Coordinates of C-alpha atoms and ligand atoms in Angstrom, one line a residue:
M103 CA 22.8 3.1 -19.0
L104 CA 25.0 1.8 -16.2
K105 CA 28.2 2.7 -17.7
E106 CA 30.3 5.3 -15.8
F107 CA 27.6 5.4 -13.2
P108 CA 27.7 8.4 -10.9
D109 CA 29.0 8.0 -7.4
D110 CA 26.3 10.1 -5.8
F111 CA 23.4 7.8 -7.0
D112 CA 22.1 4.8 -4.8
Y113 CA 21.4 1.9 -7.1
Y114 CA 20.1 -1.3 -5.4
L115 CA 20.0 -4.5 -7.2
A116 CA 17.0 -6.7 -6.7
L117 CA 16.9 -10.5 -7.8
H118 CA 13.5 -10.3 -9.4
E119 CA 11.6 -7.4 -10.9
A120 CA 8.7 -7.7 -8.6
V121 CA 11.0 -7.2 -5.8
A122 CA 12.5 -4.2 -7.4
V123 CA 9.3 -2.5 -8.1
A124 CA 7.7 -3.0 -4.5
M125 CA 11.0 -2.0 -2.8
A126 CA 11.0 1.2 -4.8
D127 CA 7.4 1.8 -4.3
A128 CA 7.5 1.6 -0.6
Y129 CA 10.6 3.7 -0.5
S130 CA 8.7 6.4 -2.3
Q131 CA 5.6 5.9 -0.1
A132 CA 7.8 6.2 3.0
T133 CA 9.8 9.3 1.9
G134 CA 7.2 11.0 -0.3
N135 CA 9.8 11.4 -3.0
V136 CA 9.7 10.2 -6.7
V137 CA 11.7 6.9 -7.2
H138 CA 13.3 5.5 -10.3
V139 CA 13.2 1.8 -11.1
N140 CA 15.2 0.3 -13.9
L141 CA 13.9 -3.0 -15.5
H142 CA 15.1 -5.6 -18.0
T143 CA 13.2 -5.1 -21.3
A144 CA 9.9 -6.9 -22.1
A145 CA 10.5 -9.9 -19.9
G146 CA 11.6 -8.0 -16.8
S147 CA 8.7 -5.5 -17.3
G148 CA 6.3 -8.7 -17.5
N149 CA 7.7 -10.0 -14.3
A150 CA 7.0 -6.6 -12.6
M151 CA 3.4 -6.2 -13.8
G152 CA 1.7 -7.1 -10.5
N153 CA 3.6 -4.5 -8.6
I154 CA 3.3 -2.0 -11.2
Q155 CA -0.5 -2.4 -10.8
T156 CA 0.1 -2.0 -7.1
A157 CA 2.1 1.2 -7.7
W158 CA -0.8 2.4 -9.8
F159 CA -3.4 1.9 -6.8
N160 CA -0.9 3.1 -4.3
R161 CA -0.5 6.3 -6.3
T162 CA 3.3 6.0 -6.2
P163 CA 5.3 8.7 -8.2
M164 CA 7.6 6.1 -9.9
I165 CA 9.6 6.4 -13.2
I166 CA 10.1 3.0 -14.5
T167 CA 12.8 2.7 -17.3
A168 CA 13.2 -0.5 -19.2
G169 CA 15.8 -1.6 -21.5
Q170 CA 15.3 -2.0 -25.2
Q171 CA 17.3 -3.5 -28.1
T172 CA 19.4 -1.1 -30.2
R173 CA 17.5 1.0 -32.6
E174 CA 19.7 -0.3 -35.5
M175 CA 18.1 -3.8 -35.1
L176 CA 14.5 -3.0 -33.7
L177 CA 13.0 -3.7 -37.2
L178 CA 14.3 -7.2 -37.0
E179 CA 13.0 -7.9 -33.5
P180 CA 16.2 -9.4 -32.2
L181 CA 16.3 -11.4 -29.0
L182 CA 14.7 -9.7 -26.0
A183 CA 13.4 -6.8 -28.0
N184 CA 10.3 -5.1 -26.6
K185 CA 7.7 -5.6 -29.3
N186 CA 5.4 -3.0 -28.0
P187 CA 6.7 -0.8 -25.2
Y188 CA 3.9 1.6 -25.5
L189 CA 1.2 -1.1 -24.6
Q190 CA 3.0 -3.5 -22.3
A191 CA 2.6 -1.7 -19.1
S192 CA -0.8 -0.2 -19.9
P193 CA -3.4 0.2 -18.3
W194 CA -1.3 0.6 -15.0
V195 CA 0.9 3.6 -16.0
K196 CA 0.1 7.2 -16.5
W197 CA 2.3 7.5 -19.5
S198 CA 4.4 5.1 -21.6
Y199 CA 7.0 6.3 -24.3
E200 CA 9.9 5.2 -26.2
P201 CA 11.7 8.4 -27.2
A202 CA 11.5 9.0 -31.0
R203 CA 15.2 10.0 -31.1
A204 CA 18.1 9.4 -28.7
E205 CA 18.3 13.2 -28.3
D206 CA 14.8 13.3 -26.7
V207 CA 15.8 10.9 -23.8
P208 CA 16.6 13.6 -21.4
A209 CA 13.4 15.6 -22.0
A210 CA 11.6 12.4 -21.9
F211 CA 12.8 11.9 -18.3
L212 CA 11.6 15.4 -17.3
R213 CA 8.1 14.8 -18.9
A214 CA 8.0 11.4 -17.0
Y215 CA 8.8 13.1 -13.8
A216 CA 6.2 15.7 -14.3
A217 CA 3.5 13.0 -15.3
A218 CA 4.6 10.8 -12.2
V219 CA 4.2 13.4 -9.6
Q220 CA 0.9 15.1 -10.8
A221 CA -2.1 14.3 -8.7
P222 CA -3.0 11.6 -8.7
A223 CA 0.7 10.4 -8.6
G224 CA 1.5 7.1 -10.3
P225 CA 3.9 5.1 -12.3
V226 CA 5.2 6.0 -15.8
Y227 CA 7.2 3.9 -18.3
L228 CA 10.1 4.8 -20.5
S229 CA 11.6 2.3 -22.9
L230 CA 15.1 3.1 -23.7
P231 CA 17.0 1.7 -26.6
M232 CA 20.5 0.8 -25.5
D233 CA 22.5 2.6 -28.2
D234 CA 20.9 5.9 -27.1
M235 CA 23.1 6.1 -24.2
D236 CA 26.2 6.5 -26.3
K237 CA 24.9 9.6 -28.1
Q238 CA 25.4 13.3 -27.1
C239 CA 22.5 15.4 -26.1
P240 CA 22.9 18.6 -28.1
L241 CA 20.8 20.9 -25.8
P242 CA 19.9 19.8 -22.4
P243 CA 16.3 20.4 -21.6
A244 CA 15.3 23.3 -19.4
H245 CA 14.7 22.6 -15.7
R246 CA 11.1 23.4 -14.8
K247 CA 8.6 22.9 -12.1
V248 CA 5.2 21.3 -12.3
D249 CA 3.0 21.8 -9.2
P250 CA 2.0 18.3 -8.3
R251 CA -1.1 19.2 -6.1
L252 CA -4.4 20.5 -7.1
S253 CA -6.2 23.3 -5.1
A254 CA -9.5 23.6 -3.1
S255 CA -11.3 26.7 -2.9
L256 CA -14.4 27.9 -0.9
D257 CA -16.1 28.7 -4.2
Q258 CA -15.8 25.0 -5.2
M259 CA -16.6 23.6 -1.8
Q260 CA -19.6 25.8 -0.8
P261 CA -22.2 22.9 -1.9
V262 CA -20.2 20.6 0.4
V263 CA -20.2 23.1 3.2
D264 CA -24.1 23.6 2.7
A265 CA -24.8 19.9 2.7
L266 CA -22.7 19.4 5.8
D267 CA -24.5 22.4 7.6
K268 CA -27.8 20.8 6.7
A269 CA -26.9 17.2 7.7
K270 CA -28.1 15.9 11.0
H271 CA -26.0 12.7 11.0
P272 CA -23.0 13.0 8.8
A273 CA -20.2 10.5 8.6
L274 CA -16.7 10.6 7.2
V275 CA -14.8 8.1 5.2
I276 CA -11.1 9.1 5.0
G277 CA -8.7 7.4 2.7
A278 CA -5.0 6.9 2.2
A279 CA -4.6 10.1 0.3
L280 CA -4.5 12.0 3.5
D281 CA -1.5 10.0 4.7
Q282 CA 0.3 10.7 1.6
L283 CA -0.1 14.5 1.7
P284 CA 2.2 16.0 4.4
D285 CA -0.6 18.0 6.1
G286 CA -3.2 15.4 5.4
W287 CA -3.6 13.8 8.8
N288 CA -4.1 17.0 10.7
A289 CA -6.6 18.4 8.2
G290 CA -8.8 15.2 8.4
I291 CA -8.6 15.3 12.3
K292 CA -9.6 19.0 12.6
L293 CA -12.5 18.4 10.2
A294 CA -13.6 15.3 12.0
E295 CA -13.5 17.0 15.4
K296 CA -15.4 20.0 14.2
L297 CA -18.1 17.8 12.7
A298 CA -17.9 15.6 15.8
C299 CA -18.9 12.7 13.6
P300 CA -18.0 9.0 13.1
V301 CA -15.0 8.4 10.8
W302 CA -14.4 5.2 8.8
A303 CA -11.6 3.9 6.8
P304 CA -12.5 2.7 3.3
P305 CA -12.0 -1.0 2.4
F306 CA -8.5 -2.1 1.4
E307 CA -6.7 1.2 1.9
A308 CA -3.0 0.9 1.7
R309 CA -2.4 3.5 4.5
P310 CA -4.6 4.9 7.2
G311 CA -5.7 8.4 6.5
F312 CA -6.9 9.1 10.0
P313 CA -5.7 7.8 13.4
E314 CA -7.0 4.3 14.3
T315 CA -6.6 5.3 17.9
H316 CA -9.0 8.4 17.7
A317 CA -12.2 8.4 19.8
L318 CA -14.2 9.2 16.5
Y319 CA -12.7 6.3 14.6
Q320 CA -15.1 3.4 13.8
G321 CA -13.0 0.9 11.8
V322 CA -12.7 -0.4 8.4
L323 CA -15.7 -0.6 6.1
P324 CA -16.6 -4.0 4.7
A325 CA -15.5 -4.6 1.1
A326 CA -18.8 -5.5 -0.3
I327 CA -21.9 -3.4 -1.5
K328 CA -24.7 -4.4 0.8
P329 CA -22.7 -4.8 4.1
L330 CA -21.0 -1.5 3.4
S331 CA -24.1 0.3 2.8
E332 CA -25.8 -1.1 6.0
K333 CA -23.0 0.6 8.1
F334 CA -24.5 4.0 7.1
S335 CA -28.1 3.2 8.2
G336 CA -27.9 5.8 10.9
N337 CA -26.5 8.6 8.7
D338 CA -27.9 11.1 6.3
L339 CA -24.7 12.2 4.6
I340 CA -21.4 10.4 3.8
L341 CA -18.4 12.5 2.9
V342 CA -15.6 10.4 1.4
I343 CA -12.3 12.1 1.3
G344 CA -9.3 10.8 -0.6
A345 CA -10.6 7.4 -1.5
P346 CA -12.6 5.6 -4.2
V347 CA -16.3 5.0 -3.7
F348 CA -15.7 2.1 -2.9
K349 CA -13.2 -0.7 -3.5
Y350 CA -15.4 -3.8 -3.3
Y351 CA -14.2 -7.4 -3.3
P352 CA -16.9 -10.2 -3.2
H353 CA -20.0 -9.2 -5.0
V354 CA -22.9 -9.0 -2.3
P355 CA -25.5 -7.1 -4.2
G356 CA -27.7 -4.5 -2.6
D357 CA -28.3 -0.7 -2.5
Y358 CA -25.0 1.4 -2.7
L359 CA -26.4 3.4 0.1
P360 CA -29.4 3.2 2.5
K361 CA -32.5 5.1 1.1
G362 CA -32.3 8.7 1.9
V363 CA -28.6 8.9 2.5
S364 CA -26.6 11.0 0.2
L365 CA -22.8 10.8 -0.5
I366 CA -20.1 13.4 -1.5
Q367 CA -16.7 12.4 -2.7
I368 CA -13.6 14.6 -2.6
T369 CA -10.8 13.2 -4.7
D370 CA -7.9 14.4 -6.7
S371 CA -8.5 11.7 -9.4
A372 CA -10.7 12.3 -12.1
E373 CA -10.8 8.6 -13.1
E374 CA -11.8 7.9 -9.4
A375 CA -14.6 10.5 -9.6
S376 CA -16.0 9.2 -12.8
R377 CA -16.1 5.7 -11.6
A378 CA -18.1 6.2 -8.5
P379 CA -21.6 4.6 -8.9
V380 CA -23.4 7.0 -6.4
G381 CA -22.9 10.4 -5.1
D382 CA -21.5 13.8 -6.2
S383 CA -17.8 14.1 -6.8
Y384 CA -15.5 17.1 -6.4
I385 CA -12.1 17.1 -7.9
A386 CA -9.7 18.8 -5.5
D387 CA -6.8 18.2 -3.3
P388 CA -8.2 16.3 -0.3
A389 CA -6.2 17.9 2.5
R390 CA -6.7 21.4 1.2
A391 CA -10.5 20.6 0.8
C392 CA -10.5 19.4 4.4
K393 CA -9.1 22.8 5.6
V394 CA -11.6 24.9 3.5
I395 CA -14.5 23.0 4.6
E396 CA -13.4 22.9 8.2
Q397 CA -13.1 26.8 8.3
A398 CA -16.4 27.3 6.5
I399 CA -18.9 24.9 8.3
A400 CA -20.9 26.1 11.2
A401 CA -19.6 24.7 14.6
R402 CA -21.6 21.9 16.0
K403 CA -22.4 20.9 19.5
P404 CA -19.3 19.1 20.7
V405 CA -19.9 15.5 21.7
A406 CA -18.4 14.1 24.7
P407 CA -15.4 12.1 23.6
Q408 CA -16.1 8.5 23.6
A409 CA -13.5 6.1 25.1
V410 CA -11.7 4.4 22.3
S411 CA -13.3 0.9 22.2
T412 CA -10.3 -1.2 22.8
A413 CA -10.8 -5.0 22.1
E414 CA -10.5 -7.0 25.2
A415 CA -7.4 -8.8 25.9
P416 CA -7.5 -12.3 24.4
K417 CA -6.8 -15.3 26.7
Q418 CA -3.4 -17.1 25.9
P419 CA -4.5 -20.1 23.8
D420 CA -3.8 -23.5 25.2
D421 CA -2.9 -25.2 22.0
M422 CA -2.0 -23.2 19.0
I423 CA -1.2 -19.6 18.6
T424 CA -4.1 -17.7 16.9
A425 CA -3.4 -14.7 14.6
D426 CA -5.4 -12.7 17.0
Y427 CA -3.3 -13.6 20.0
L428 CA -0.2 -13.1 18.0
F429 CA -1.2 -9.5 17.0
Y430 CA -2.2 -8.7 20.6
V431 CA 1.3 -9.8 21.8
I432 CA 3.1 -7.9 19.1
N433 CA 1.1 -4.8 20.0
E434 CA 2.1 -5.4 23.7
L435 CA 5.8 -5.8 22.9
K436 CA 6.3 -3.5 19.9
P437 CA 8.8 -0.6 20.4
K438 CA 7.2 2.9 20.9
D439 CA 8.2 3.9 17.3
F440 CA 7.7 1.4 14.7
V441 CA 6.4 1.0 11.0
I442 CA 4.3 -1.8 9.8
T443 CA 4.3 -3.3 6.4
Q444 CA 1.9 -6.3 5.9
E445 CA 0.5 -8.8 3.6
S446 CA -1.5 -11.3 5.6
F447 CA -4.8 -11.3 3.7
S448 CA -7.0 -13.5 5.9
N449 CA -5.9 -11.7 9.0
M450 CA -6.1 -8.2 8.0
A451 CA -9.3 -7.5 10.2
K452 CA -7.7 -8.8 13.3
L453 CA -4.5 -6.9 12.6
K454 CA -6.4 -3.7 12.3
K455 CA -8.2 -4.4 15.6
R456 CA -5.2 -5.4 17.6
I457 CA -2.4 -3.1 16.3
P458 CA -4.2 0.3 15.8
I459 CA -2.0 3.0 14.0
G460 CA -1.8 6.3 15.9
K461 CA 0.9 8.1 14.0
P462 CA 1.0 9.1 10.3
R463 CA 3.3 7.3 7.7
S464 CA 3.5 4.4 10.0
Y465 CA 1.8 1.6 8.0
F466 CA 2.2 0.6 4.3
A467 CA 0.4 -2.1 2.4
G468 CA -0.5 -2.6 -1.3
A469 CA -3.8 -1.1 -2.5
S470 CA -4.3 -3.5 -5.3
G471 CA -4.8 -7.0 -3.8
V472 CA -1.9 -8.3 -5.9
L473 CA 0.3 -10.7 -3.8
G474 CA 4.0 -10.1 -3.7
Y475 CA 4.2 -6.4 -2.2
G476 CA 4.4 -6.6 1.6
L477 CA 7.7 -8.4 1.9
P478 CA 9.8 -6.2 -0.5
A479 CA 7.9 -3.1 0.9
A480 CA 9.6 -3.7 4.2
I481 CA 12.9 -3.3 2.4
G482 CA 11.9 -0.1 0.9
V483 CA 10.6 1.4 4.1
A484 CA 13.6 0.2 6.1
L485 CA 15.9 1.9 3.6
A486 CA 13.9 5.1 4.1
E487 CA 14.0 4.8 7.8
R488 CA 17.7 4.2 7.7
E489 CA 18.1 7.5 5.7
S490 CA 15.9 9.5 7.9
E491 CA 16.4 10.6 11.6
R492 CA 13.7 8.3 12.8
K493 CA 15.4 4.9 12.4
R494 CA 12.2 3.1 13.3
K495 CA 12.1 -0.7 13.6
V496 CA 10.0 -2.2 10.7
I497 CA 7.8 -5.0 11.5
C498 CA 6.6 -7.0 8.5
L499 CA 3.6 -9.3 8.9
L500 CA 3.3 -11.9 6.2
G501 CA 1.2 -14.7 5.1
D502 CA 3.1 -17.9 4.3
G503 CA 1.6 -17.9 0.8
A504 CA 2.2 -14.2 0.1
T505 CA 5.9 -14.5 1.1
Q506 CA 6.6 -17.2 -1.6
Y507 CA 5.9 -14.7 -4.5
V508 CA 9.0 -12.5 -3.6
V509 CA 11.4 -14.6 -1.4
Q510 CA 14.3 -13.0 -3.2
S511 CA 13.7 -9.9 -1.1
F512 CA 15.3 -11.6 1.9
W513 CA 18.7 -11.1 0.2
N514 CA 18.3 -7.4 0.1
A515 CA 17.4 -7.4 3.8
A516 CA 20.5 -9.3 4.7
Q517 CA 22.9 -7.5 2.3
E518 CA 21.8 -4.1 3.6
R519 CA 21.5 -5.4 7.3
L520 CA 18.1 -3.6 7.6
N521 CA 16.4 -3.4 10.8
I522 CA 13.3 -5.5 10.0
L523 CA 11.4 -8.1 12.0
F524 CA 9.5 -10.5 9.6
V525 CA 6.7 -12.4 11.2
L526 CA 5.5 -15.2 9.0
L527 CA 2.0 -16.4 10.0
R528 CA 2.4 -20.1 9.0
N529 CA -1.1 -21.6 8.7
R530 CA 0.1 -23.8 5.9
E531 CA -2.8 -22.7 3.6
Y532 CA -4.2 -20.1 1.5
A533 CA -6.8 -19.2 4.3
I534 CA -8.5 -16.3 2.5
L535 CA -9.2 -18.4 -0.6
K536 CA -10.9 -21.0 1.7
S537 CA -12.8 -18.0 3.2
N538 CA -13.7 -16.9 -0.3
S539 CA -14.9 -20.5 -1.3
K540 CA -17.2 -20.5 1.9
Q541 CA -18.6 -17.1 0.9
L542 CA -19.2 -18.5 -2.7
K543 CA -20.6 -21.9 -1.2
A544 CA -18.1 -23.5 -3.5
K545 CA -17.0 -27.0 -2.5
N546 CA -14.1 -29.4 -3.1
L547 CA -11.7 -26.8 -4.5
P548 CA -8.1 -28.0 -5.1
S549 CA -4.8 -26.5 -4.2
M550 CA -5.7 -24.5 -1.2
D551 CA -3.0 -26.0 1.1
L552 CA 0.7 -25.1 1.5
P553 CA 2.4 -28.1 3.1
G554 CA 6.1 -28.4 3.4
I555 CA 7.5 -24.9 3.2
D556 CA 10.0 -23.8 5.8
T557 CA 10.5 -20.1 5.1
V558 CA 13.1 -19.5 7.7
K559 CA 15.5 -21.9 5.8
I560 CA 14.8 -20.1 2.6
A561 CA 15.5 -16.7 4.3
Q562 CA 18.7 -18.2 5.8
G563 CA 19.8 -19.3 2.3
Y564 CA 19.6 -15.6 1.4
G565 CA 21.6 -14.6 4.4
C566 CA 18.9 -13.7 7.1
E567 CA 18.7 -15.0 10.6
G568 CA 15.6 -16.5 11.9
G569 CA 13.7 -18.8 14.3
Y570 CA 10.5 -20.6 15.0
V571 CA 7.7 -20.6 17.6
R572 CA 4.7 -22.8 18.0
D573 CA 3.8 -23.0 21.7
P574 CA 1.7 -20.1 22.9
R575 CA 3.6 -20.1 26.3
Q576 CA 6.7 -19.3 24.6
L577 CA 5.5 -16.6 22.4
K578 CA 6.2 -13.5 24.5
E579 CA 9.8 -14.6 25.3
V580 CA 10.6 -15.5 21.7
L581 CA 9.0 -12.4 20.3
T582 CA 10.9 -10.1 22.8
K583 CA 14.3 -11.6 21.5
A584 CA 13.3 -11.3 17.9
L585 CA 12.2 -7.7 18.4
S586 CA 15.6 -6.8 20.0
H587 CA 17.6 -8.5 17.1
E588 CA 19.6 -5.9 15.2
G589 CA 19.4 -6.5 11.4
P590 CA 16.8 -8.6 9.6
Y591 CA 15.3 -11.5 11.4
I592 CA 12.5 -13.8 10.3
L593 CA 10.2 -15.4 13.0
Q594 CA 8.1 -18.3 11.6
V595 CA 4.9 -18.5 13.8
E596 CA 2.9 -21.7 13.6
I597 CA -0.7 -20.4 13.8
D598 CA -4.1 -22.0 14.0
P599 CA -5.2 -22.6 10.4
E600 CA -8.7 -21.1 11.2
V601 CA -10.6 -19.9 8.2
P602 CA -12.2 -16.5 9.1
K603 CA -15.5 -15.2 7.7
L604 CA -14.8 -13.1 4.5
L605 CA -17.1 -10.4 5.6
Ligands
TPP749 C1 -0.5 -12.3 -7.8 C2 -1.6 -12.9 -7.2 N1 -1.8 -14.2 -7.3 C3 -2.8 -14.8 -6.6 C4 -3.7 -14.0 -5.9 C5 -4.8 -14.7 -5.2 N2 -4.7 -14.9 -3.8 C6 -5.2 -13.8 -2.9 S1 -4.8 -14.2 -1.4 C7 -4.0 -15.6 -1.8 C8 -3.5 -16.5 -0.7 C9 -2.7 -15.7 0.4 O1 -2.2 -16.8 1.3 P1 -1.4 -16.5 2.5 O2 -0.4 -15.3 2.3 O3 -0.9 -17.7 3.2 O4 -2.5 -15.8 3.5 P2 -3.7 -16.4 4.2 O5 -4.8 -16.3 3.4 O6 -3.4 -17.8 4.6 O7 -3.7 -15.6 5.5 C10 -4.0 -15.8 -3.1 C11 -3.3 -16.9 -3.7 C12 -3.5 -12.6 -5.7 N3 -4.2 -11.9 -4.9 N4 -2.4 -12.1 -6.3
MG750 MG1 -1.4 -18.8 4.6

């Protein structure tokens, strides 16, 4: 496939398939465009599975091609043949296919494209026997358009409008889908302001669908059945837009909703709609639905805008830098325009509190909980920023454990001289797993610590520059320098190995 490669096509080599898929995923998320990832056959596809799962939950329009042995030998299962390309990437792709004939390869690409972009967008998988590339295509397939978005009509939304007009204390839950649709943030903000109601972010969303700096914003819902339900004790109607109902993590049983509270979900995913354990679901384009509803609902008494509750500035710790203090300082020193990618599991709640996102398309994470996304995602976002007018600085916040899954990414950052500050939170442990153990009241678990890893040295080996900080009094100075560095830089911050509560 790489023979006589066209000059007008950017092809980035990654050193591991997990890196390739996450780089491509984030590039697609940041640009809104379809992306093509080319993997080695069965083994390479296997290496990539975790991030293919993430692409599925991130709703990333991604065409994955994977190599396959020559058709002539497939029956013999030669070395590196993919034994079952239809099944291998399932259930995390929307479509997988190995063309029946070489002549079908171009049309299979067009079908893959159409499947990937249609709502809900997602990855598709094409297995391509290597001898196909030498054949001629007798008749190129026709170029055609497939509208990727669903619609939303007043006719369909009338029951939602009626329910909102009747509700005394509605609340909104706005998901990542509104950050993916170009008109999403505005549509959500207008609806929220007309309803003058509280707005929550769903648990584990990869992107904020609503400004975290807005006076109506309440924070991220807890990722467990009972505590999530309790957040809605003062409401009578919950409208969930562009998110699953809900993404839970630890099992804390209870009612899905408080007694007497009803729920409506608007999603473009039939699967998400069928999976919800409570409430009525409407399948529609979430941004368009917001607009239709906003225009049709009766005006409510405007509420006086609350002051956004900003967390109090923390004191500079005496001994060790805490994650909370680190995020506070990053928020103070960050440039006006920035993008965040992150994979720092135990510190997510603090991050959300200390570095609120006020602009769309400015924060990208993995929606799956699979480790190995946040670091290569910074590369994909930085490539998109470099191509765009914006050229924003990418700040990538990483756990010391998460980083080790995809360290090869540092090579791409160095080769492309991308403008990324990697901040590595070195607590020398899998803190979130310790939090989990506490939640489960499990004792004496092995293998929760990560001694002896110097990630700056690893990154230096791949060509990145980097440095260290452990003294809270030096943090501001060191971080200021690191932020002004042109090109990739990794700052390893020794942090307090505190084990936060899981919920
Ligand atoms: C591919 C994969 N393997 C294992 C896990 C389980 N897991 C979740 S969080 C975590 C540790 C993360 O450690 P680190 O990045 O240091 O973050 P910390 O909890 O210390 O903040 C592990 C191993 C996972 N989610 N994904
Ligand atoms: Mg850690």
